[in-house]
XYZ file of C-alpha atoms in Angstrom:
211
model
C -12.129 3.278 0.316
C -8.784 0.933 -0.161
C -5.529 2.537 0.271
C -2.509 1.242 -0.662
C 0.033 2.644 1.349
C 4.013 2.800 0.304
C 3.946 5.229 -2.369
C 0.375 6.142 -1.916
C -0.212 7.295 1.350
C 3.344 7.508 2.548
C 7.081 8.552 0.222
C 8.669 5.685 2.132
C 9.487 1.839 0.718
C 10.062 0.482 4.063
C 12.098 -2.669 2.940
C 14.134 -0.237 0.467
C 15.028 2.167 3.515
C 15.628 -1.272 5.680
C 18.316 -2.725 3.056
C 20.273 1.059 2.686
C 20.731 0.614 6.572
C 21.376 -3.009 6.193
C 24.327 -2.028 3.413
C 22.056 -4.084 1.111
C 20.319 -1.316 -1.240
C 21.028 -2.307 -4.491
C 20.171 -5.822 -4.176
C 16.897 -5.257 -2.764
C 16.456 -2.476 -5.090
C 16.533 -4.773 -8.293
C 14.029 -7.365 -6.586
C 11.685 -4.407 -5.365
C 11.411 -3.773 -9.094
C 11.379 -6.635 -10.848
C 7.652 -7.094 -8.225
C 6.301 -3.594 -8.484
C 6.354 -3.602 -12.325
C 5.255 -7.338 -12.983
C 8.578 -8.723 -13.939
C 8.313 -10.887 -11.159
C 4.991 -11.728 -8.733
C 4.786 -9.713 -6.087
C 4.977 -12.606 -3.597
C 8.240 -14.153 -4.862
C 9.902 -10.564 -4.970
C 9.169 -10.197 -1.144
C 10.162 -13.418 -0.174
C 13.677 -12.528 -2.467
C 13.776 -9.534 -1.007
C 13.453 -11.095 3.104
C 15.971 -13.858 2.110
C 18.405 -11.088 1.174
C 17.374 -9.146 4.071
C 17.783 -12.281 6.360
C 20.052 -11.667 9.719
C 19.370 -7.993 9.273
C 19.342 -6.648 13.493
C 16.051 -6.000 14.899
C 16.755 -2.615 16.010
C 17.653 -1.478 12.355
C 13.794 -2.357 11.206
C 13.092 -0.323 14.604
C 15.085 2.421 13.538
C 13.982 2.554 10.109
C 10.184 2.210 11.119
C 10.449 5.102 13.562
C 11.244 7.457 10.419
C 8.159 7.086 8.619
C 5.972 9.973 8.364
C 2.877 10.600 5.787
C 2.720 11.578 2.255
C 1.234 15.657 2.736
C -2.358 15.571 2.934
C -2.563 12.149 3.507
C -3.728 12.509 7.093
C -6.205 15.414 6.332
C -7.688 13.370 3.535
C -8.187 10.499 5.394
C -9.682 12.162 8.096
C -12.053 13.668 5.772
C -12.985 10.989 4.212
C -14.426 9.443 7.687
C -16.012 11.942 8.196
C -17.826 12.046 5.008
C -19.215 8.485 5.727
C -16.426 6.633 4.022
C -15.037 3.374 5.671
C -11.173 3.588 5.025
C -8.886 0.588 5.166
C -5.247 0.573 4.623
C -4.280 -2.544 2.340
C -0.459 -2.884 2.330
C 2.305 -5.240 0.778
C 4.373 -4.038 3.522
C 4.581 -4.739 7.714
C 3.133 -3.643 10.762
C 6.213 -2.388 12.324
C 5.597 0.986 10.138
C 1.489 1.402 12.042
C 2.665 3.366 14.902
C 4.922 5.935 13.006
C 1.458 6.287 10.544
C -0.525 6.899 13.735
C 1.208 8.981 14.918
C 1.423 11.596 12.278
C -2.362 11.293 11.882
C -3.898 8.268 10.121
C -7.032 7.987 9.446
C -8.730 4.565 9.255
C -11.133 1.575 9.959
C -9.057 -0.705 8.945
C -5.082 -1.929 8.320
C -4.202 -4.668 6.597
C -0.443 -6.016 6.435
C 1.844 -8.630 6.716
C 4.380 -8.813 9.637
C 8.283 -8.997 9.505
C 9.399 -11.950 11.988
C 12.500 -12.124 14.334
C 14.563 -14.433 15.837
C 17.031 -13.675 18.661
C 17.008 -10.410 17.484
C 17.626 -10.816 13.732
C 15.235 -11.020 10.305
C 14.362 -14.554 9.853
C 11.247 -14.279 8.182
C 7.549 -13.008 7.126
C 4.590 -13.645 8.449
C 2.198 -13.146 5.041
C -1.538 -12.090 6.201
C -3.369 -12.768 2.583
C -1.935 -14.092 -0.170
C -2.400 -10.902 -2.589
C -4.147 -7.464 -2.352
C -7.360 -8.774 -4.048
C -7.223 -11.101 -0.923
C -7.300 -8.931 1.177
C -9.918 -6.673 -0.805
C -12.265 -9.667 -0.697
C -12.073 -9.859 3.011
C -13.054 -6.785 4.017
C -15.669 -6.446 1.179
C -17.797 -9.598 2.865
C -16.833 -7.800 6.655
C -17.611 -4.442 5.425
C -20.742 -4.836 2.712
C -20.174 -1.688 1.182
C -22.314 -0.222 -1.673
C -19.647 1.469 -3.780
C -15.570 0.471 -3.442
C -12.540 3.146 -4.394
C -9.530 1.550 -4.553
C -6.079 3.478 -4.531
C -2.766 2.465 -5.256
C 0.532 2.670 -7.513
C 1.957 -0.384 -8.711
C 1.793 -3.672 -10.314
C 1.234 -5.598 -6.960
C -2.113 -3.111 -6.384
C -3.962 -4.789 -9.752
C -5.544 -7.810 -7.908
C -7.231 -4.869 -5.419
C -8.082 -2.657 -8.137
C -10.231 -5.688 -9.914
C -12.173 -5.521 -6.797
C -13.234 -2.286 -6.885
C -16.011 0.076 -8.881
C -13.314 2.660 -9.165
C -9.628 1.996 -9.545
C -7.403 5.198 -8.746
C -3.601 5.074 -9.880
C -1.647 7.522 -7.412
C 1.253 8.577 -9.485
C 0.875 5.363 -11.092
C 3.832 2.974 -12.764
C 3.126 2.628 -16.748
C 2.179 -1.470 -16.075
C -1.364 0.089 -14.939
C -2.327 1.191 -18.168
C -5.663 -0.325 -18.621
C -5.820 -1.196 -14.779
C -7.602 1.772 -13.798
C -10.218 4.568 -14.581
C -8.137 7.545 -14.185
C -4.781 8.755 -12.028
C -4.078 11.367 -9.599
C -0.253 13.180 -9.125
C -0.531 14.349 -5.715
C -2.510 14.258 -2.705
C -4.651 17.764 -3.220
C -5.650 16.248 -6.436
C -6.588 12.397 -5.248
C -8.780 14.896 -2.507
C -10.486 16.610 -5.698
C -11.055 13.582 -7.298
C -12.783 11.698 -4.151
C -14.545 14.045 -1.913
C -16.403 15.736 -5.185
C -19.769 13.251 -4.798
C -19.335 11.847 -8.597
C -17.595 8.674 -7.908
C -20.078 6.545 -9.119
C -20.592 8.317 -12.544
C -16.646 8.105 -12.692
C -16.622 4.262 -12.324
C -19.202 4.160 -15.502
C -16.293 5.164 -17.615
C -14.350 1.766 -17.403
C -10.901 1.808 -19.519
C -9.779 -1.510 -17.567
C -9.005 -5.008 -19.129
């Protein structure tokens, strides 16, 4: 089971939040878009979106980062989810900094996958990038992993190369690009629970509407 996680499993953009306390909202804003709705790849929008960021004080992504709580649900579900057999990863566009905040409210995984922001004397200079895309990073846990049967959840544009690695793609409140992307959509957590503890996964996959 592949989470995405900004927008999925958590309300909060992390690099959005970042650039409002960096007095830099807009411009981030339109480069966030341009990557979550194809307009752009999603790599070249983050690396836009870092260089506009650049100088922005450590403490800020600190500050930001401590904020972060969980979509609600999200930590039930996971939980459940483990306990129902289900190896859970985390899969996200986004940066490390935000894993404690998550664990703290109650995150449930196996696995977490992301890249990580990188500072010099105190200031943004940089990304570290961990896999190239999310189908990357799908690929590597698949071989680690061996599973039978792969969910994959997520919201946006940059989520497709995941969801072409999995038996059943899942839109969470999805963007209109990922029509065709995936088998079927949920709107809120208590409905993405219905959808994946109810045993027929499998027999949902065999109705494929993807590309």
């Amino acid at each position: 089971m592949i989470f995405d996680l900004e927008g999925v499993l958590t309300p909060h953009e992390f690099l959005l939040e970042l650039a409002e306390r960096a007095g830099k909202y807009e411009e981030v804003l339109k480069e966030f878009r341009a990557g979550i709705n194809g307009h752009r790849s999603w790599l070249e929008s983050l690396h836009r979106r870092i260089e506009i960021l650049r100088g922005t004080p450590e403490e800020f992504a600190e500050e930001v980062a401590a904020g972060v709580d969980l979509e609600p649900g999200a930590a039930e579900l996971t939980r459940a989810l483990r306990e129902d057999g289900w190896k859970v990863a985390v899969v996200s566009g986004g940066f490390d900094v935000v894993r404690p905040s998550l664990d703290r409210h109650g995150l449930s995984y196996d696995r977490f996958m992301s890249h990580r922001l990188v500072f010099e004397d105190g200031r943004l200079s940089g990304v570290e990038l961990r896999f190239p895309d999310k189908g990357a990073a799908a690929r590597r846990l698949k071989e680690e992993i061996r599973p039978d049967f792969v969910v994959a959840i997520g919201d946006g544009w940059n989520d497709v190369p995941m969801f072409s690695e999995a038996d059943l793609a899942i839109g969470f409140r999805p963007k209109p690009v990922l029509e065709g992307y995936i088998h079927m959509g949920a709107s809120d957590i208590d409905e993405l629970a219905r959808i994946l503890l109810n045993g027929r996964l499998e027999a949902a996959a065999e109705h494929d509407l993807r590309h």
